[in-house]
Tab-separated table of C-alpha atoms and ligand atoms in Angstrom:
chain	number	residue	atom	x	y	z
A	16	UNK	CA	-18.185	-32.049	-2.816
A	17	UNK	CA	-21.007	-29.896	-4.197
A	18	UNK	CA	-20.867	-26.221	-5.146
A	19	UNK	CA	-22.716	-25.456	-1.896
A	20	UNK	CA	-20.498	-27.235	0.573
A	21	UNK	CA	-17.119	-26.847	-1.166
A	22	UNK	CA	-14.474	-25.458	1.192
A	23	UNK	CA	-13.077	-22.245	-0.290
A	24	UNK	CA	-10.027	-20.966	1.541
A	25	UNK	CA	-8.770	-17.450	0.824
A	26	UNK	CA	-5.363	-16.309	2.065
A	27	UNK	CA	-5.065	-12.532	2.437
A	28	UNK	CA	-7.742	-9.966	3.275
A	29	UNK	CA	-6.519	-7.214	0.946
A	30	UNK	CA	-7.584	-5.912	-2.447
A	31	UNK	CA	-7.410	-9.372	-3.995
A	32	UNK	CA	-8.598	-11.637	-1.168
A	33	UNK	CA	-11.163	-9.549	0.684
A	34	UNK	CA	-12.911	-8.396	-2.485
A	35	UNK	CA	-12.990	-11.997	-3.763
A	36	UNK	CA	-14.639	-13.074	-0.500
A	37	UNK	CA	-17.181	-10.255	-0.788
A	38	UNK	CA	-17.951	-11.072	-4.428
A	39	UNK	CA	-18.266	-14.778	-3.697
A	40	UNK	CA	-20.954	-14.183	-1.057
A	41	UNK	CA	-22.945	-17.378	-0.555
A	42	UNK	CA	-20.870	-19.713	-2.736
A	43	UNK	CA	-19.520	-22.703	-0.807
A	44	UNK	CA	-18.122	-22.586	2.718
A	45	UNK	CA	-15.738	-19.613	2.610
A	46	UNK	CA	-12.892	-19.059	5.070
A	47	UNK	CA	-10.780	-15.907	4.857
A	48	UNK	CA	-7.394	-15.968	6.595
A	49	UNK	CA	-5.691	-12.652	7.248
A	50	UNK	CA	-2.820	-11.762	9.539
A	51	UNK	CA	-4.476	-8.474	10.554
A	52	UNK	CA	-8.010	-8.037	11.855
A	53	UNK	CA	-8.662	-5.307	9.277
A	54	UNK	CA	-8.568	-4.626	5.565
A	55	UNK	CA	-6.294	-1.732	4.562
A	56	UNK	CA	-6.964	0.667	1.710
A	57	UNK	CA	-3.241	1.263	1.178
A	58	UNK	CA	-3.529	4.109	-1.383
A	59	UNK	CA	-4.770	6.317	1.488
A	60	UNK	CA	-2.134	5.391	4.045
A	61	UNK	CA	-0.535	8.795	3.395
A	62	UNK	CA	-3.776	10.506	4.421
A	63	UNK	CA	-3.855	8.389	7.557
A	64	UNK	CA	-0.304	9.541	8.358
A	65	UNK	CA	-1.390	13.156	8.038
A	66	UNK	CA	-4.642	12.641	9.936
A	67	UNK	CA	-6.780	13.601	6.924
A	68	UNK	CA	-8.540	10.269	7.373
A	69	UNK	CA	-9.038	8.035	10.396
A	70	UNK	CA	-8.231	4.367	10.828
A	71	UNK	CA	-11.858	3.250	10.596
A	72	UNK	CA	-12.255	4.987	7.224
A	73	UNK	CA	-9.485	3.088	5.455
A	74	UNK	CA	-8.967	0.073	7.688
A	75	UNK	CA	-12.378	-1.341	8.585
A	76	UNK	CA	-12.567	-4.601	10.530
A	77	UNK	CA	-12.777	-7.602	8.203
A	78	UNK	CA	-15.533	-9.082	10.359
A	79	UNK	CA	-17.658	-5.958	9.977
A	80	UNK	CA	-17.354	-6.111	6.196
A	81	UNK	CA	-18.052	-9.804	5.762
A	82	UNK	CA	-21.420	-11.367	6.381
A	83	UNK	CA	-21.943	-14.319	8.683
A	84	UNK	CA	-21.567	-16.766	5.780
A	85	UNK	CA	-17.819	-16.088	5.621
A	86	UNK	CA	-15.668	-17.470	8.418
A	87	UNK	CA	-12.890	-15.041	9.288
A	88	UNK	CA	-9.678	-16.455	10.732
A	89	UNK	CA	-7.101	-14.055	12.140
A	90	UNK	CA	-3.735	-15.715	11.631
A	91	UNK	CA	-0.708	-15.994	9.387
A	92	UNK	CA	-0.650	-18.715	6.755
A	93	UNK	CA	2.776	-20.264	7.125
A	94	UNK	CA	2.690	-23.109	4.608
A	95	UNK	CA	0.634	-24.404	1.700
A	96	UNK	CA	0.545	-28.101	0.835
A	97	UNK	CA	-0.872	-28.191	-2.670
A	98	UNK	CA	-0.968	-32.010	-2.802
A	99	UNK	CA	-2.665	-32.486	0.583
A	100	UNK	CA	-4.877	-29.426	-0.113
A	101	UNK	CA	-4.233	-27.867	3.273
A	102	UNK	CA	-2.817	-24.643	4.700
A	103	UNK	CA	-1.073	-24.260	8.039
A	104	UNK	CA	-2.094	-21.173	9.958
A	105	UNK	CA	-0.610	-19.780	13.179
A	106	UNK	CA	-2.772	-20.481	16.217
A	107	UNK	CA	-4.326	-23.576	14.609
A	108	UNK	CA	-2.991	-27.018	15.520
A	109	UNK	CA	-4.616	-28.638	12.498
A	110	UNK	CA	-4.022	-27.353	8.947
A	111	UNK	CA	-7.085	-25.830	7.272
A	112	UNK	CA	-8.269	-28.092	4.458
A	113	UNK	CA	-9.671	-26.707	1.209
A	114	UNK	CA	-11.280	-27.770	-2.025
A	115	UNK	CA	-10.534	-24.441	-3.700
A	116	UNK	CA	-7.687	-22.169	-2.630
A	117	UNK	CA	-7.301	-18.456	-3.408
A	118	UNK	CA	-3.807	-17.086	-2.765
A	119	UNK	CA	-3.645	-13.316	-2.238
A	120	UNK	CA	-1.223	-12.423	0.582
A	121	UNK	CA	0.286	-9.420	-1.232
A	122	UNK	CA	3.923	-8.372	-1.332
A	123	UNK	CA	6.405	-7.371	1.375
A	124	UNK	CA	8.970	-4.557	1.611
A	125	UNK	CA	12.191	-5.166	-0.306
A	126	UNK	CA	15.267	-3.819	1.498
A	127	UNK	CA	17.459	-5.195	-1.315
A	128	UNK	CA	20.133	-6.359	1.133
A	129	UNK	CA	21.203	-2.786	1.996
A	130	UNK	CA	23.169	-2.803	5.253
A	131	UNK	CA	21.034	-1.753	8.222
A	132	UNK	CA	17.938	-1.034	6.118
A	133	UNK	CA	15.711	-3.789	7.484
A	134	UNK	CA	16.803	-3.022	11.049
A	135	UNK	CA	16.658	0.770	11.060
A	136	UNK	CA	14.549	2.058	8.161
A	137	UNK	CA	10.787	2.337	8.651
A	138	UNK	CA	8.599	0.446	6.190
A	139	UNK	CA	5.368	2.072	5.032
A	140	UNK	CA	2.745	-0.576	4.300
A	141	UNK	CA	0.611	-0.885	7.445
A	142	UNK	CA	-1.307	1.336	9.872
A	143	UNK	CA	1.354	0.762	12.494
A	144	UNK	CA	4.088	1.840	10.093
A	145	UNK	CA	2.293	5.162	9.675
A	146	UNK	CA	1.809	5.458	13.458
A	147	UNK	CA	5.521	4.905	14.036
A	148	UNK	CA	6.517	7.435	11.419
A	149	UNK	CA	4.131	10.031	12.820
A	150	UNK	CA	5.560	9.494	16.299
A	151	UNK	CA	9.084	9.808	14.918
A	152	UNK	CA	8.212	13.153	13.295
A	153	UNK	CA	6.574	14.460	16.476
A	154	UNK	CA	9.478	13.267	18.571
A	155	UNK	CA	11.994	14.999	16.314
A	156	UNK	CA	10.006	18.247	16.537
A	157	UNK	CA	9.737	17.952	20.329
A	158	UNK	CA	13.517	17.806	20.558
A	159	UNK	CA	14.056	21.096	18.750
A	160	UNK	CA	14.529	23.856	21.332
A	161	UNK	CA	12.401	26.978	20.704
A	162	UNK	CA	15.550	29.092	20.345
A	163	UNK	CA	17.467	26.579	18.172
A	164	UNK	CA	19.416	28.066	15.266
A	165	UNK	CA	17.772	27.421	11.860
A	166	UNK	CA	20.564	25.067	10.752
A	167	UNK	CA	20.204	23.019	13.974
A	168	UNK	CA	16.447	22.745	13.487
A	169	UNK	CA	16.991	21.669	9.883
A	170	UNK	CA	19.485	19.048	10.881
A	171	UNK	CA	17.220	17.653	13.655
A	172	UNK	CA	14.317	17.563	11.197
A	173	UNK	CA	16.033	15.697	8.362
A	174	UNK	CA	13.990	12.806	6.957
A	175	UNK	CA	15.009	10.576	4.064
A	176	UNK	CA	12.467	8.774	1.911
A	177	UNK	CA	14.113	5.979	-0.066
A	178	UNK	CA	12.366	5.188	-3.349
A	179	UNK	CA	11.287	7.653	-5.998
A	180	UNK	CA	8.159	5.921	-7.246
A	181	UNK	CA	4.652	7.300	-6.658
A	182	UNK	CA	4.851	6.105	-3.030
A	183	UNK	CA	8.036	8.071	-2.366
A	184	UNK	CA	6.584	11.226	-3.895
A	185	UNK	CA	3.250	10.961	-2.054
A	186	UNK	CA	4.932	10.230	1.241
A	187	UNK	CA	7.590	12.948	0.962
A	188	UNK	CA	5.092	15.678	0.031
A	189	UNK	CA	2.800	14.685	2.914
A	190	UNK	CA	5.702	14.635	5.377
A	191	UNK	CA	7.008	17.960	4.170
A	192	UNK	CA	3.609	19.663	4.547
A	193	UNK	CA	3.092	18.207	8.025
A	194	UNK	CA	6.557	19.156	9.243
A	195	UNK	CA	6.469	22.651	7.768
A	196	UNK	CA	3.066	23.264	9.332
A	197	UNK	CA	4.370	22.077	12.729
A	198	UNK	CA	7.493	24.251	12.478
A	199	UNK	CA	5.266	27.270	11.866
A	200	UNK	CA	2.827	26.417	14.671
A	201	UNK	CA	5.672	25.968	17.130
A	202	UNK	CA	7.309	29.205	15.958
A	203	UNK	CA	10.603	27.408	15.327
A	204	UNK	CA	13.264	28.992	13.150
A	205	UNK	CA	14.401	27.297	9.951
A	206	UNK	CA	12.672	24.582	7.997
A	207	UNK	CA	12.586	20.796	7.842
A	208	UNK	CA	14.628	18.865	5.298
A	209	UNK	CA	12.939	16.039	3.403
A	210	UNK	CA	14.893	14.092	0.802
A	211	UNK	CA	13.873	11.554	-1.780
A	212	UNK	CA	16.642	9.130	-2.691
A	213	UNK	CA	16.283	7.254	-5.967
A	214	UNK	CA	18.760	4.987	-7.706
A	215	UNK	CA	17.368	5.599	-11.233
A	216	UNK	CA	17.960	8.862	-13.026
A	217	UNK	CA	14.364	10.081	-12.714
A	218	UNK	CA	11.407	9.865	-10.346
A	219	UNK	CA	8.065	8.119	-11.033
A	220	UNK	CA	9.326	6.370	-14.201
A	221	UNK	CA	5.976	4.788	-15.128
A	222	UNK	CA	4.016	8.040	-14.916
A	223	UNK	CA	2.738	9.959	-17.961
A	224	UNK	CA	4.491	13.220	-18.918
A	225	UNK	CA	1.536	15.465	-18.180
A	226	UNK	CA	0.935	14.287	-14.617
A	227	UNK	CA	4.702	14.227	-14.029
A	228	UNK	CA	4.832	18.020	-14.517
A	229	UNK	CA	2.481	18.470	-11.553
A	230	UNK	CA	4.531	16.061	-9.489
A	231	UNK	CA	7.757	17.975	-10.206
A	232	UNK	CA	6.072	21.260	-9.443
A	233	UNK	CA	4.721	19.935	-6.124
A	234	UNK	CA	8.139	18.621	-5.097
A	235	UNK	CA	9.682	21.982	-5.823
A	236	UNK	CA	7.020	23.901	-3.883
A	237	UNK	CA	7.381	21.554	-0.909
A	238	UNK	CA	11.163	22.172	-1.099
A	239	UNK	CA	11.892	18.460	-1.238
A	240	UNK	CA	15.463	17.547	-2.144
A	241	UNK	CA	15.525	15.028	-4.945
A	242	UNK	CA	18.629	12.814	-5.156
A	243	UNK	CA	18.387	10.731	-8.310
A	244	UNK	CA	21.184	8.475	-9.526
A	245	UNK	CA	21.911	7.890	-5.844
A	246	UNK	CA	22.350	4.583	-4.046
A	247	UNK	CA	21.806	3.955	-0.349
A	248	UNK	CA	24.917	2.290	1.005
A	249	UNK	CA	23.921	1.959	4.657
A	250	UNK	CA	21.209	2.900	7.140
A	251	UNK	CA	21.985	3.316	10.829
A	252	UNK	CA	19.894	4.200	13.878
A	253	UNK	CA	20.262	7.900	13.168
A	254	UNK	CA	21.716	8.281	9.728
A	255	UNK	CA	22.061	7.217	6.148
A	256	UNK	CA	25.047	6.884	3.794
A	257	UNK	CA	24.428	7.788	0.160
A	258	UNK	CA	26.577	7.128	-2.873
A	259	UNK	CA	26.416	9.410	-5.909
A	260	UNK	CA	29.030	9.429	-8.697
A	261	UNK	CA	31.155	7.063	-6.626
A	262	UNK	CA	31.262	9.482	-3.744
A	263	UNK	CA	29.830	8.627	-0.317
A	264	UNK	CA	27.993	11.154	1.854
A	265	UNK	CA	26.831	10.516	5.402
A	266	UNK	CA	23.742	12.304	6.664
A	267	UNK	CA	22.175	12.428	10.119
A	268	UNK	CA	18.449	11.625	9.946
A	269	UNK	CA	15.492	11.626	12.308
A	270	UNK	CA	14.091	8.747	10.244
A	271	UNK	CA	14.662	6.885	7.008
A	272	UNK	CA	11.486	5.579	5.390
A	273	UNK	CA	11.850	2.711	2.930
A	274	UNK	CA	9.450	2.634	-0.026
A	275	UNK	CA	11.971	1.440	-2.593
A	276	UNK	CA	10.098	-1.582	-3.823
A	277	UNK	CA	8.545	-4.884	-2.895
A	278	UNK	CA	9.519	-8.508	-3.039
A	279	UNK	CA	7.694	-11.788	-3.082
A	280	UNK	CA	5.706	-12.804	-0.011
A	281	UNK	CA	7.682	-15.500	1.896
A	282	UNK	CA	4.598	-17.757	1.866
A	283	UNK	CA	4.756	-17.920	-1.920
A	284	UNK	CA	8.544	-18.072	-2.099
A	285	UNK	CA	8.482	-21.617	-0.752
A	286	UNK	CA	5.711	-22.794	-3.127
A	287	UNK	CA	6.820	-25.139	-5.898
A	288	UNK	CA	4.775	-23.764	-8.799
A	289	UNK	CA	5.748	-22.109	-12.085
A	290	UNK	CA	7.011	-18.580	-11.505
A	291	UNK	CA	8.541	-15.709	-13.471
A	292	UNK	CA	12.040	-14.399	-12.753
A	293	UNK	CA	10.765	-12.083	-9.987
A	294	UNK	CA	9.107	-15.020	-8.248
A	295	UNK	CA	5.519	-14.111	-9.219
A	296	UNK	CA	3.271	-17.142	-9.669
A	297	UNK	CA	2.346	-17.706	-13.303
A	298	UNK	CA	-1.416	-17.865	-13.600
A	299	UNK	CA	-3.617	-18.695	-16.580
A	300	UNK	CA	-5.872	-15.973	-17.965
A	301	UNK	CA	-8.540	-17.479	-15.703
A	302	UNK	CA	-6.329	-16.738	-12.629
A	303	UNK	CA	-5.770	-20.471	-12.045
A	304	UNK	CA	-2.245	-21.325	-10.950
A	305	UNK	CA	-0.544	-23.308	-13.712
A	306	UNK	CA	-0.979	-27.033	-13.122
A	307	UNK	CA	-3.483	-26.566	-10.249
A	308	UNK	CA	-6.996	-25.896	-11.553
A	309	UNK	CA	-8.451	-25.661	-8.030
A	310	UNK	CA	-5.923	-22.998	-6.960
A	311	UNK	CA	-6.315	-19.333	-7.909
A	312	UNK	CA	-3.815	-16.524	-7.313
A	313	UNK	CA	-4.150	-12.777	-7.760
A	314	UNK	CA	-2.827	-9.386	-6.789
A	315	UNK	CA	0.812	-8.709	-5.993
A	316	UNK	CA	1.820	-12.394	-5.956
A	317	UNK	CA	0.574	-13.363	-9.428
A	318	UNK	CA	1.744	-12.660	-12.967
A	319	UNK	CA	-1.337	-12.242	-15.138
A	320	UNK	CA	-0.604	-12.539	-18.871
A	321	UNK	CA	-3.152	-10.064	-20.223
A	322	UNK	CA	-2.638	-6.723	-18.547
A	323	UNK	CA	-1.109	-3.337	-19.388
A	324	UNK	CA	2.392	-3.352	-17.831
A	325	UNK	CA	1.861	-0.211	-15.714
A	326	UNK	CA	-0.881	-2.000	-13.756
A	327	UNK	CA	1.435	-4.646	-12.324
A	328	UNK	CA	1.629	-4.539	-8.523
A	329	UNK	CA	-1.303	-2.169	-8.067
A	330	UNK	CA	-4.505	-2.163	-6.066
A	331	UNK	CA	-6.302	-1.361	-9.311
A	332	UNK	CA	-5.225	-4.670	-10.766
A	333	UNK	CA	-5.828	-6.770	-7.633
A	334	UNK	CA	-9.258	-5.222	-7.282
A	335	UNK	CA	-10.250	-5.880	-10.906
A	336	UNK	CA	-8.888	-9.419	-10.687
A	337	UNK	CA	-11.010	-10.160	-7.599
A	338	UNK	CA	-14.190	-9.897	-9.698
A	339	UNK	CA	-12.860	-12.407	-12.214
A	340	UNK	CA	-11.555	-14.650	-9.452
A	341	UNK	CA	-14.900	-14.830	-7.641
A	342	UNK	CA	-16.704	-15.474	-10.915
A	343	UNK	CA	-14.297	-18.240	-11.911
A	344	UNK	CA	-14.286	-19.935	-8.509
A	345	UNK	CA	-18.070	-20.190	-8.789
A	346	UNK	CA	-17.846	-21.474	-12.366
A	347	UNK	CA	-15.210	-24.021	-11.379
A	348	UNK	CA	-17.410	-25.364	-8.587
A	349	UNK	CA	-20.471	-25.506	-10.812
A	350	UNK	CA	-18.612	-27.110	-13.728
A	351	UNK	CA	-19.211	-24.124	-16.031
A	352	UNK	CA	-16.582	-22.657	-18.420
A	353	UNK	CA	-14.195	-20.162	-16.822
A	354	UNK	CA	-13.778	-16.624	-18.228
A	355	UNK	CA	-10.727	-14.512	-19.013
A	356	UNK	CA	-10.346	-10.756	-19.000
A	357	UNK	CA	-8.097	-7.990	-20.269
A	358	UNK	CA	-7.376	-5.602	-17.410
A	359	UNK	CA	-7.052	-1.913	-18.125
A	360	UNK	CA	-5.765	1.156	-16.333
A	361	UNK	CA	-8.603	3.073	-14.653
A	362	UNK	CA	-6.669	6.326	-14.271
A	363	UNK	CA	-3.922	7.691	-12.058
A	364	UNK	CA	-4.213	9.660	-8.844
A	365	UNK	CA	-1.376	10.965	-6.718
A	366	UNK	CA	-1.681	12.869	-3.532
A	367	UNK	CA	0.746	15.824	-3.444
A	368	UNK	CA	0.844	17.074	0.113
A	369	UNK	CA	-2.061	17.796	2.421
A	370	UNK	CA	-3.819	20.245	0.094
A	371	UNK	CA	-3.136	19.102	-3.446
A	372	UNK	CA	-3.267	16.078	-5.721
A	373	UNK	CA	-3.041	15.295	-9.429
A	374	UNK	CA	-5.558	13.035	-11.119
A	375	UNK	CA	-5.469	11.582	-14.606
A	376	UNK	CA	-8.881	10.417	-15.692
A	377	UNK	CA	-10.322	9.878	-19.178
A	378	UNK	CA	-7.120	11.287	-20.705
A	379	UNK	CA	-7.301	14.603	-18.781
A	380	UNK	CA	-5.128	15.722	-15.886
A	381	UNK	CA	-6.486	17.945	-13.147
A	382	UNK	CA	-4.491	19.185	-10.202
A	383	UNK	CA	-4.684	21.234	-7.015
A	384	UNK	CA	-7.359	21.186	-4.300
A	385	UNK	CA	-10.026	20.117	-6.815
A	386	UNK	CA	-7.969	17.056	-7.731
A	387	UNK	CA	-7.610	16.304	-4.023
A	388	UNK	CA	-11.420	16.255	-3.724
A	389	UNK	CA	-11.699	14.147	-6.871
A	390	UNK	CA	-9.227	11.658	-5.433
A	391	UNK	CA	-11.269	11.375	-2.229
A	392	UNK	CA	-14.407	10.829	-4.303
A	393	UNK	CA	-12.722	8.219	-6.519
A	394	UNK	CA	-11.418	6.331	-3.529
A	395	UNK	CA	-14.725	6.443	-1.661
A	396	UNK	CA	-16.203	4.556	-4.597
A	397	UNK	CA	-13.496	1.894	-4.349
A	398	UNK	CA	-13.825	1.137	-0.644
A	399	UNK	CA	-15.307	-2.262	0.186
A	400	UNK	CA	-19.104	-2.640	0.633
A	401	UNK	CA	-21.843	-0.080	0.031
A	402	UNK	CA	-22.498	0.281	3.716
A	403	UNK	CA	-18.892	1.225	4.472
A	404	UNK	CA	-18.676	3.549	1.461
A	405	UNK	CA	-21.755	5.429	2.603
A	406	UNK	CA	-20.537	5.789	6.190
A	407	UNK	CA	-17.109	7.010	5.073
A	408	UNK	CA	-18.493	9.276	2.332
A	409	UNK	CA	-20.825	10.921	4.860
A	410	UNK	CA	-18.014	11.342	7.373
A	411	UNK	CA	-15.720	12.995	4.804
A	412	UNK	CA	-18.520	15.195	3.504
A	413	UNK	CA	-19.866	16.404	6.862
A	414	UNK	CA	-16.800	16.274	9.091
A	415	UNK	CA	-14.183	17.226	6.504
A	416	UNK	CA	-10.760	15.846	5.758
A	417	UNK	CA	-8.439	18.336	7.384
A	418	UNK	CA	-4.969	17.120	8.407
A	419	UNK	CA	-4.267	16.671	12.119
A	420	UNK	CA	-1.244	18.811	13.082
A	421	UNK	CA	1.811	17.193	14.686
A	422	UNK	CA	1.062	18.352	18.238
A	423	UNK	CA	3.729	17.988	20.926
A	424	UNK	CA	3.536	14.545	22.556
A	425	UNK	CA	1.373	14.604	25.651
A	426	UNK	CA	-0.591	17.584	24.275
B	8	LIG	C1	1.566	2.866	0.878
B	8	LIG	C2	1.029	2.214	-0.370
B	8	LIG	C3	0.320	2.972	-1.281
B	8	LIG	C4	-0.183	2.387	-2.438
B	8	LIG	N1	-0.890	3.181	-3.313
B	8	LIG	C5	-1.443	2.615	-4.402
B	8	LIG	C6	-2.235	3.399	-5.303
B	8	LIG	O1	-2.378	4.631	-5.124
B	8	LIG	N2	-2.811	2.771	-6.349
B	8	LIG	C7	-2.667	1.443	-6.563
B	8	LIG	O2	-3.254	0.918	-7.521
B	8	LIG	N3	-1.908	0.675	-5.762
B	8	LIG	C8	-1.296	1.223	-4.678
B	8	LIG	N4	-0.514	0.451	-3.851
B	8	LIG	C9	-0.305	-0.966	-4.165
B	8	LIG	C10	-1.471	-1.795	-3.688
B	8	LIG	O3	-1.808	-1.486	-2.361
B	8	LIG	C11	-1.179	-3.273	-3.839
B	8	LIG	O4	-0.819	-3.543	-5.159
B	8	LIG	C12	-2.440	-4.065	-3.481
B	8	LIG	O5	-2.745	-3.869	-2.122
B	8	LIG	C13	-2.238	-5.549	-3.779
B	8	LIG	O6	-3.349	-6.259	-3.358
B	8	LIG	P1	-3.177	-7.733	-2.748
B	8	LIG	O7	-4.530	-8.236	-2.447
B	8	LIG	O8	-2.271	-8.521	-3.606
B	8	LIG	O9	-2.366	-7.491	-1.389
B	8	LIG	P2	-2.759	-6.631	-0.105
B	8	LIG	O10	-3.783	-5.618	-0.414
B	8	LIG	O11	-1.454	-6.204	0.448
B	8	LIG	O12	-3.432	-7.689	0.858
B	8	LIG	C14	-2.748	-8.779	1.352
B	8	LIG	C15	-3.298	-9.125	2.719
B	8	LIG	O13	-2.783	-10.384	3.130
B	8	LIG	C16	-2.246	-10.287	4.438
B	8	LIG	N5	-1.200	-11.294	4.544
B	8	LIG	C17	0.077	-11.228	4.109
B	8	LIG	N6	0.718	-12.382	4.324
B	8	LIG	C18	-0.186	-13.196	4.923
B	8	LIG	C19	-0.123	-14.527	5.409
B	8	LIG	N7	0.986	-15.255	5.294
B	8	LIG	N8	-1.214	-15.035	6.006
B	8	LIG	C20	-2.353	-14.316	6.133
B	8	LIG	N9	-2.465	-13.055	5.684
B	8	LIG	C21	-1.399	-12.518	5.074
B	8	LIG	C22	-1.762	-8.842	4.514
B	8	LIG	O14	-1.641	-8.392	5.850
B	8	LIG	C23	-2.883	-8.122	3.782
B	8	LIG	O15	-3.966	-7.884	4.640
B	8	LIG	C24	0.014	1.010	-2.681
B	8	LIG	C25	0.742	0.237	-1.764
B	8	LIG	C26	1.241	0.831	-0.618
B	8	LIG	C27	2.002	0.001	0.376
């Protein structure tokens, strides 16, 4: 094996894997395996739900992003044999062999064993999840008769968001704005009901105090019901049971959306390597998996020892790690010393409905429509490849980023 012909296999075309492939450009014979044909810029999935951005903006085709030197394989990696140095992938009779492996398949939704949650709650991690939720909202609106009493409209338009982290807040404020706008456009009486259900006693626990004030204000203005200290007991096809102070309440819902946390990717669960108590693979400060110098892991599946705690499980971290990973894979192949890095927080940005956001950057918080623009600008800069950034930046600048109303189906 030489540095030029070494087989580098990357599992996962997300913030960790895709950006590693892009940064590696030209080194070895690179294969990227991803179970979707596109990358997904997940921090803007809320804007995709609301129609502020389109699929091509945040979910470009992997093949369009990668140059011809990278082989793209659409498939799911189902098993890794670290001793045989091979990965089984759906649709391929023979396992894919590697000299260097990069593991970055990200996390999956954690339903925490709550009855009915996996079957009936909607996850929110993929384009299709957002499509399904949007359809569910439109469907619920379509079923409200024009002359329905306000309390009937409210009951038909009840949506529960489970999980009070940044995801829950961003999703609930977007949904509330979309639904309220649709109620007005359709001249319905009453208003929608959007709840956030959180087991802890406060929302967005990791967020700084200053930005939290804007979050609380936005939730209040969007008339979102916040149920902290509340546990979900059960989810059914059209309802949810909540427990607060040992008292159960059943609620009818048009949809329950589950953003209450993530768990380890099943691909990694079965791997016999050193892990922490949450199942994250322990990696050296070079991103090498302990005991396997030719295997690197990053993003949501890896525990990196030198990082500020609030960065764990974020795109910011996976993205920063990809630069180090690509550099170290090259160094490993060329027999040069590997580097380590201390990863830092680059700022915080939360979308708060279709017109507002709050952004913490360089120690200052800004909010409102200006922060929304700043967030778009920040995220344009973090999209993959210059070419894609320019196309998307131009589209947002010239065509705007207005939400797409929830029109009646068949409109
Ligand atoms: C809705 C949402 C909003 C978020 N907002 C923010 C935010 O504002 N800021 C922030 O920093 N972080 C945010 N995050 C978290 C962030 O997206 C993740 O931490 C980040 O994507 C992790 O990168 P990764 O490369 O580990 O995984 P991912 O980016 O998830 O990429 C993994 C890729 O691997 C694919 N894959 C999975 N299993 C397999 C398999 N077995 N075989 C082949 N391919 C596989 C997946 O489909 C995916 O394409 C958000 C997450 C979500 C869901």
